[in-house]
CSV table of C-alpha atoms and ligand atoms in Angstrom, one decimal:
chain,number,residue,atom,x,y,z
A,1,UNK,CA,-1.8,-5.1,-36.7
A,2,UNK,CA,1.6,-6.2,-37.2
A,3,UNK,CA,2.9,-9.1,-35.9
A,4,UNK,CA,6.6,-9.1,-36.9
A,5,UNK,CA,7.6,-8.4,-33.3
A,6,UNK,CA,8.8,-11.9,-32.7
A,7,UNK,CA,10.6,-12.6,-29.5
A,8,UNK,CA,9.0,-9.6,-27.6
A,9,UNK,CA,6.4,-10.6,-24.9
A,10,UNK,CA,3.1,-9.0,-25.1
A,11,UNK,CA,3.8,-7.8,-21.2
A,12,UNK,CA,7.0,-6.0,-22.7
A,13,UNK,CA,5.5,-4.9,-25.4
A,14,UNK,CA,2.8,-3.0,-23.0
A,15,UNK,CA,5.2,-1.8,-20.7
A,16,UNK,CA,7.2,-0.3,-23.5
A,17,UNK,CA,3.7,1.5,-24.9
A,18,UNK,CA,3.5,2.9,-21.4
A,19,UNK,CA,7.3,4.1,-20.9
A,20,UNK,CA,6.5,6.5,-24.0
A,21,UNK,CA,3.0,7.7,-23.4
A,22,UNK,CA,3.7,8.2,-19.4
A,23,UNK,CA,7.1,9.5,-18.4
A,24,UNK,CA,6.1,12.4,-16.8
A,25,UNK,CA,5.5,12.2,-13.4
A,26,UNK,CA,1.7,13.3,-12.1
A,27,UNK,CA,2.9,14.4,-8.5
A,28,UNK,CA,5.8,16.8,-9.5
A,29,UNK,CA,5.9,16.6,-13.0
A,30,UNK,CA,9.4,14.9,-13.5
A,31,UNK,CA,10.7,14.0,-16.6
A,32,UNK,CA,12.0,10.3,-16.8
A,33,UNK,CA,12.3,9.5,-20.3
A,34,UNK,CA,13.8,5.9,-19.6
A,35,UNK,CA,11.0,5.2,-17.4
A,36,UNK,CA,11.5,1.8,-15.2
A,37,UNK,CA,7.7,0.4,-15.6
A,38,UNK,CA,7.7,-2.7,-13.4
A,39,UNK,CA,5.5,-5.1,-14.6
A,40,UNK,CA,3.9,-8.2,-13.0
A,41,UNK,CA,0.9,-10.5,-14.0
A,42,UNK,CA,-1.5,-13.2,-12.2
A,43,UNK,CA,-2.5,-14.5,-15.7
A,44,UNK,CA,-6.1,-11.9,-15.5
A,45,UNK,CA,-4.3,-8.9,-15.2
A,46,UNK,CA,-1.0,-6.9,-15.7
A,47,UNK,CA,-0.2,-4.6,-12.9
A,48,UNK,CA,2.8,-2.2,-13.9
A,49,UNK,CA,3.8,0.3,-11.4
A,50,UNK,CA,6.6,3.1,-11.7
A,51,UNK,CA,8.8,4.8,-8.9
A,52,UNK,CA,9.2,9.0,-9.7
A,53,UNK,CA,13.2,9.1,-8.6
A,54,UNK,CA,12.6,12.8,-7.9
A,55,UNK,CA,9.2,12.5,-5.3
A,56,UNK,CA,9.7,8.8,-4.9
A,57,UNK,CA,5.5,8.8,-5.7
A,58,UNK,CA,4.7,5.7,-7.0
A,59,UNK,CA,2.3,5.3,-10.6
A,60,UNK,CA,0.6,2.3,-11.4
A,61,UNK,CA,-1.5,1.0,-13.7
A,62,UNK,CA,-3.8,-2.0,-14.0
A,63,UNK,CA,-4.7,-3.8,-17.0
A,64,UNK,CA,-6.9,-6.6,-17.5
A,65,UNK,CA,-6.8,-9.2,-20.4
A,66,UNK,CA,-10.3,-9.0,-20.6
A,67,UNK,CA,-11.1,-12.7,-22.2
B,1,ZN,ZN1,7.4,12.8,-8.9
């Protein structure tokens, strides 16, 4: 794996990996390419959630560290 992505924090770094795998949304099926993945941690876990703009549903995932 490379490791040249200095400066970038692991929690951006997954969030990003969602914004490009997940922009469509599972409720209406919008499009949001620039998806706005919120992202927020308790030091166990990541929990990133994202609002559609069109149906206003709300996605989120949770992702544990897993020591
Ligand atoms: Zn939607």
């Amino acid at each position: 794996m490379a490791t040249s992505n200095r400066g970038m924090n692991p929690l951006d770094a997954l969030r990003d990996r969602y914004a490009e795998v997940e922009t469509e949304c599972p409720a209406c099926g919008y499009e949001d390419d620039d998806g706005t993945w919120v992202g927020e941690t308790d030091g166990a876990e990541v929990r990133y959630e994202r609002d559609c703009p069109s149906c206003g549903k709300v996605t989120a995932h949770t992702i544990s560290f897993g020591r």
